[in-house]
Short mmCIF file of C-alpha atoms and ligand atoms in Angstrom, two decimals:
data_model
loop_
_atom_site.label_atom_id
_atom_site.label_comp_id
_atom_site.label_asym_id
_atom_site.label_seq_id
_atom_site.Cartn_x
_atom_site.Cartn_y
_atom_site.Cartn_z
CA PRO E 1 -21.51 13.88 1.22
CA GLU E 2 -24.55 13.90 3.48
CA TRP E 3 -24.36 14.48 7.31
CA LYS E 4 -24.52 10.92 8.12
CA GLU E 5 -21.77 9.64 5.96
CA LEU E 6 -19.60 12.65 7.17
CA LEU E 7 -20.34 11.57 11.12
CA MET E 8 -19.79 7.71 9.99
CA ARG E 9 -16.92 8.15 8.51
CA ASP E 10 -15.36 9.60 11.66
CA HIS E 11 -16.68 6.77 13.45
CA GLU E 12 -15.15 4.32 11.07
CA THR E 13 -11.58 6.22 11.12
CA THR E 14 -11.94 6.30 14.87
CA GLU E 15 -12.49 2.64 15.63
CA LYS E 16 -9.22 1.85 13.85
CA VAL E 17 -7.36 4.28 16.05
CA PHE E 18 -9.02 2.18 19.06
CA ASP E 19 -7.63 -1.09 17.74
CA ALA E 20 -4.27 0.42 17.02
CA GLY E 21 -4.04 1.47 20.64
CA GLU E 22 -5.53 -1.57 21.88
CA LYS E 23 -3.27 -3.72 20.09
CA ALA E 24 -0.12 -1.51 21.55
CA PHE E 25 -1.37 -1.88 24.86
CA ALA E 26 -1.71 -5.82 24.46
CA ALA E 27 1.80 -6.07 23.48
CA GLY E 28 3.07 -4.83 26.70
CA LYS E 29 4.52 -1.35 26.73
CA PRO E 30 3.44 1.02 24.11
CA ASP E 31 5.51 3.63 22.58
CA PRO E 32 4.90 6.97 24.59
CA SER E 33 5.09 8.97 21.77
CA MET E 34 1.81 7.00 20.31
CA VAL E 35 0.23 7.05 23.71
CA LYS E 36 0.50 10.97 23.51
CA GLU E 37 -0.72 11.15 19.92
CA LEU E 38 -3.72 8.60 20.81
CA LEU E 39 -4.57 11.02 23.62
CA ARG E 40 -4.12 14.13 21.43
CA TYR E 41 -6.50 12.53 18.55
CA PHE E 42 -9.23 11.71 21.43
CA VAL E 43 -9.10 14.80 22.92
CA GLU E 44 -8.77 16.98 19.87
CA TYR E 45 -10.92 15.32 17.56
CA VAL E 46 -13.08 12.98 18.87
CA ASP E 47 -14.16 14.77 21.93
CA GLY E 48 -13.59 18.40 20.56
CA CYS E 49 -14.73 18.21 16.89
CA HIS E 50 -16.56 14.80 16.47
CA ASN E 51 -18.95 15.35 19.53
CA LYS E 52 -19.19 18.85 18.88
CA LYS E 53 -20.77 18.12 15.65
CA GLU E 54 -23.78 16.37 16.99
CA GLU E 55 -24.13 18.20 20.32
CA ASN E 56 -24.23 21.76 18.32
CA HIS E 57 -25.83 20.59 14.81
CA LEU E 58 -27.35 17.50 15.09
CA PHE E 59 -28.89 16.72 18.25
CA PRO E 60 -30.72 20.30 18.67
CA LEU E 61 -31.96 19.96 15.20
CA LEU E 62 -33.31 16.24 15.94
CA GLU E 63 -35.03 17.48 19.27
CA LYS E 64 -36.92 20.10 17.49
CA ARG E 65 -38.08 17.24 14.84
CA GLY E 66 -39.55 15.67 18.14
CA VAL E 67 -36.68 13.11 18.92
CA SER E 68 -36.88 13.26 22.52
CA ARG E 69 -33.97 14.17 24.59
CA GLN E 70 -34.97 13.50 28.19
CA ASP E 71 -35.18 10.14 28.85
CA GLY E 72 -34.81 9.30 25.01
CA PRO E 73 -32.28 8.74 22.55
CA LEU E 74 -30.77 11.94 22.54
CA GLY E 75 -30.39 11.90 26.00
CA VAL E 76 -28.45 8.32 26.39
CA MET E 77 -26.18 9.85 23.57
CA LEU E 78 -25.36 12.82 25.61
CA GLN E 79 -24.98 10.92 28.51
CA GLU E 80 -22.40 8.65 27.12
CA HIS E 81 -20.59 11.90 25.53
CA THR E 82 -20.06 12.92 29.04
CA ARG E 83 -18.89 9.69 30.33
CA SER E 84 -16.41 9.42 27.72
CA LYS E 85 -15.04 12.93 28.41
CA GLU E 86 -14.73 12.07 32.49
CA LEU E 87 -13.02 8.93 31.33
CA LEU E 88 -10.73 11.05 28.95
CA ALA E 89 -10.18 13.61 31.97
CA ARG E 90 -8.78 10.47 33.71
CA LEU E 91 -6.96 9.28 31.02
CA GLU E 92 -4.92 12.38 30.32
CA PRO E 93 -2.91 12.68 33.74
CA LEU E 94 -2.06 9.02 33.51
CA ALA E 95 -0.65 9.19 30.04
CA ASP E 96 1.42 12.45 31.12
CA THR E 97 2.82 10.30 33.91
CA TYR E 98 3.49 7.42 31.57
CA VAL E 99 4.86 9.44 28.77
CA GLY E 100 7.28 11.28 31.38
CA GLY E 101 8.78 7.86 32.05
CA ASP E 102 6.77 6.52 35.12
CA ASP E 103 5.87 3.07 34.16
CA SER E 104 3.80 2.50 37.22
CA VAL E 105 0.54 3.90 36.19
CA LEU E 106 0.64 1.58 32.91
CA HIS E 107 -2.10 -0.77 34.33
CA GLU E 108 -4.45 1.79 35.15
CA LEU E 109 -4.02 3.57 31.93
CA SER E 110 -4.27 0.38 30.00
CA LEU E 111 -7.66 -0.54 32.08
CA ILE E 112 -9.17 3.10 31.44
CA TYR E 113 -8.18 3.08 28.08
CA ALA E 114 -10.12 -0.26 27.54
CA GLU E 115 -13.21 1.07 29.35
CA TYR E 116 -13.11 4.32 27.21
CA ILE E 117 -13.14 2.39 23.92
CA THR E 118 -15.49 0.06 24.82
CA LEU E 119 -17.94 2.47 25.55
CA LEU E 120 -17.55 4.47 22.48
CA LYS E 121 -17.58 1.78 20.31
CA GLN E 122 -20.97 0.86 21.59
CA HIS E 123 -22.00 4.11 21.30
CA PHE E 124 -21.13 4.36 17.80
CA TRP E 125 -22.89 1.58 16.95
CA LYS E 126 -26.03 2.95 18.69
CA GLU E 127 -25.71 5.98 16.67
CA ASN E 128 -24.74 4.25 13.16
CA ASP E 129 -27.47 1.85 13.64
CA ILE E 130 -30.35 3.53 15.52
CA LEU E 131 -29.85 7.35 15.92
CA TYR E 132 -28.80 8.09 12.70
CA PRO E 133 -31.29 6.30 10.63
CA MET E 134 -34.11 7.78 12.83
CA GLY E 135 -32.46 11.13 12.07
CA GLU E 136 -32.54 10.47 8.51
CA ARG E 137 -36.42 9.93 8.91
CA ALA E 138 -37.13 12.93 10.90
CA LEU E 139 -35.09 15.69 8.96
CA SER E 140 -35.90 16.89 5.85
CA GLN E 141 -33.21 17.62 3.07
CA ALA E 142 -32.95 21.36 3.87
CA ASP E 143 -32.45 20.21 7.76
CA GLY E 144 -29.77 17.65 6.59
CA ASP E 145 -28.01 20.26 4.73
CA LYS E 146 -28.10 22.56 7.61
CA VAL E 147 -26.25 19.76 9.65
CA VAL E 148 -23.91 19.53 6.79
CA GLU E 149 -23.25 23.35 7.27
CA GLY E 150 -22.94 23.23 10.82
CA ILE E 151 -20.33 20.22 10.31
CA ALA E 152 -18.12 22.19 8.23
CA ALA E 153 -18.33 25.38 10.46
CA THR E 154 -17.29 23.39 13.52
CA GLU E 155 -14.27 21.78 11.58
CA ALA E 156 -13.35 25.35 10.23
CA ALA E 157 -13.39 27.04 13.60
CA ILE E 158 -10.74 24.66 14.67
CA SER E 159 -8.48 25.08 11.64
CA PRO E 160 -8.85 25.14 7.89
CA ASP E 161 -8.00 21.88 7.46
CA THR E 162 -9.09 20.01 10.58
CA ARG E 163 -10.52 16.75 9.17
CA ALA E 164 -7.72 16.03 6.63
CA HIS E 165 -5.10 16.93 9.56
CA TYR E 166 -7.01 14.27 12.13
CA TYR E 167 -7.69 11.58 9.58
CA LYS E 168 -3.92 12.06 8.63
CA LEU E 169 -3.31 11.41 12.55
CA ALA E 170 -5.40 8.46 12.70
CA ASP E 171 -3.57 7.22 9.63
CA ASP E 172 -0.14 7.61 11.34
CA LEU E 173 -1.47 5.87 14.42
CA MET E 174 -2.81 2.75 12.29
CA ARG E 175 0.44 2.42 10.85
CA TRP E 176 1.96 2.61 14.23
CA GLY E 177 -0.18 0.10 15.45
CA GLU E 178 0.06 -2.21 12.56
CA ILE E 179 -3.59 -3.03 12.71
CA GLU E 180 -4.05 -5.56 10.21
CA ASP E 181 -6.97 -6.21 7.63
CA LEU E 182 -10.17 -7.99 9.40
CA CYS E 183 -9.44 -11.23 7.34
CA HIS E 184 -6.23 -11.77 9.34
CA ASN E 185 -8.01 -13.52 12.12
CA LEU E 186 -9.76 -15.59 9.85
CA ASP E 187 -8.66 -19.10 8.87
CA HIS E 188 -8.55 -20.41 5.53
CA ASP E 189 -11.59 -22.77 5.94
CA THR E 190 -13.85 -19.86 7.07
CA LEU E 191 -12.41 -17.43 4.26
CA GLY E 192 -13.31 -20.21 1.78
CA ALA E 193 -16.57 -20.83 2.78
CA ILE E 194 -17.32 -16.95 2.77
CA LEU E 195 -16.21 -17.27 -1.19
CA ASN E 196 -18.14 -19.91 -1.67
CA THR E 197 -21.28 -18.22 -0.44
CA LEU E 198 -20.93 -15.63 -2.65
CA PRO E 199 -23.70 -15.53 -5.44
CA VAL E 200 -20.82 -15.03 -7.86
CA GLU E 201 -17.62 -17.34 -9.36
CA LEU E 202 -14.46 -15.91 -8.57
CA SER E 203 -10.91 -16.58 -10.20
CA PHE E 204 -7.65 -15.11 -9.13
CA VAL E 205 -4.78 -14.55 -11.32
CA ASP E 206 -1.75 -13.22 -10.01
CA ALA E 207 0.83 -10.75 -11.65
CA ASN E 208 2.58 -13.23 -13.20
CA ASP E 209 -0.57 -14.42 -15.28
CA THR E 210 -0.90 -17.68 -13.01
CA VAL E 211 -4.17 -18.90 -12.02
CA ARG E 212 -3.86 -19.24 -8.33
CA TYR E 213 -7.50 -19.65 -7.11
CA PHE E 214 -11.10 -20.31 -7.96
CA SER E 215 -14.19 -20.51 -5.89
CA HIS E 216 -17.20 -22.49 -5.88
CA GLU E 217 -14.81 -26.00 -6.52
CA ASN E 218 -17.38 -28.53 -5.30
CA LEU E 219 -20.36 -26.93 -6.12
CA PRO E 220 -22.22 -26.27 -9.39
CA LYS E 221 -20.69 -23.63 -11.62
CA ILE E 222 -21.66 -21.23 -14.56
CA PHE E 223 -17.97 -21.70 -15.72
CA PRO E 224 -16.86 -25.56 -15.06
CA ARG E 225 -13.22 -25.41 -13.90
CA THR E 226 -11.31 -28.01 -12.16
CA ARG E 227 -8.35 -27.70 -10.05
CA GLY E 228 -6.08 -28.66 -12.90
CA ALA E 229 -6.44 -24.77 -13.90
CA ILE E 230 -4.15 -23.67 -10.73
CA GLY E 231 -0.77 -23.22 -11.68
CA MET E 232 -1.61 -22.67 -15.70
CA GLN E 233 -0.67 -19.16 -17.07
CA VAL E 234 -4.25 -17.76 -17.95
CA GLN E 235 -3.78 -17.51 -21.38
CA ASN E 236 -4.03 -21.24 -21.62
CA CYS E 237 -7.07 -21.22 -20.23
CA HIS E 238 -8.76 -19.41 -23.15
CA PRO E 239 -9.40 -20.66 -26.85
CA GLN E 240 -6.52 -19.79 -29.12
CA LYS E 241 -8.52 -17.29 -30.78
CA SER E 242 -9.27 -15.04 -28.27
CA VAL E 243 -5.57 -15.37 -26.69
CA HIS E 244 -4.74 -11.98 -28.17
CA LEU E 245 -7.61 -10.11 -26.55
CA VAL E 246 -6.80 -12.01 -23.30
CA ASN E 247 -3.13 -10.61 -23.43
CA GLU E 248 -4.54 -6.96 -24.98
CA ILE E 249 -6.42 -7.00 -21.54
CA LEU E 250 -3.90 -7.82 -19.41
CA ALA E 251 -1.45 -5.40 -20.61
CA ASP E 252 -3.81 -2.78 -20.17
CA PHE E 253 -4.36 -3.86 -16.37
CA LYS E 254 -0.73 -3.58 -15.96
CA ALA E 255 -0.34 -0.44 -17.54
CA GLY E 256 -3.07 0.93 -15.58
CA LYS E 257 -5.10 1.67 -18.67
CA ARG E 258 -8.04 -0.09 -17.39
CA GLU E 259 -9.61 -1.65 -14.13
CA VAL E 260 -12.42 -3.87 -15.76
CA ALA E 261 -12.94 -5.89 -18.85
CA GLU E 262 -16.69 -6.64 -19.26
CA PHE E 263 -17.92 -9.17 -22.04
CA TRP E 264 -20.85 -11.09 -22.73
CA ILE E 265 -20.71 -14.92 -23.67
CA ASP E 266 -23.39 -16.34 -25.85
CA MET E 267 -24.51 -19.48 -23.68
CA GLY E 268 -27.17 -20.82 -26.40
CA ALA E 269 -29.56 -20.96 -23.82
FE1 FE2 Z 1 -20.72 10.01 17.16
#
């Protein structure tokens, strides 16, 4: 992958960790071991690895190619890195105290945690949406390869499997925080409206071959269907002569032998 994908994957992973921690704090008393691991992830990976990859490899090359540091985007990014380091330095002793069994610091700990993740979410957004695209325009392919090498070297200087190690830690934290899929907070009407807005028709058949859902119910469709289909076995929604093909495809799906079945229908137009 290119440097931009590598760095954005770090952001994406870290934002899930943010949410896991946020949920744990919102629920009241987070598990002290989780707080300890959260801090370890932020100190060792976000500050100690991700930011270093940018500061030592991406930013200097961008500056060389004309992206300004003083009063420019790089200056702002570096200030935010420094600010996030200061917040981490305040979080660490509070987390140690909390992990040591003193709950009196919990309120302050959660306030600074909120400040830290708010700062970094905005920071990541600026990098993803502004700085990285700017970087893609400013850097040649050879420049980009150099950044990728620098990223690999920064990770290798920590341990042979730095990224895998911390992505695994992030994964554990996500499970600990029980973060839900993004659609969790959407109601049915909103989800339905989203599906009906897609320029494709969707039908959903469950593991028992039962038709459970189709989109665009009251909208024009290429494949006309009505709610009478809901609850029917999918085999009964096809002409008798093609049922053996339908069953073959279903069997292959279930056996993991294929993931897609593509076919063309002559609509006579
Ligand atoms: Fe970043």
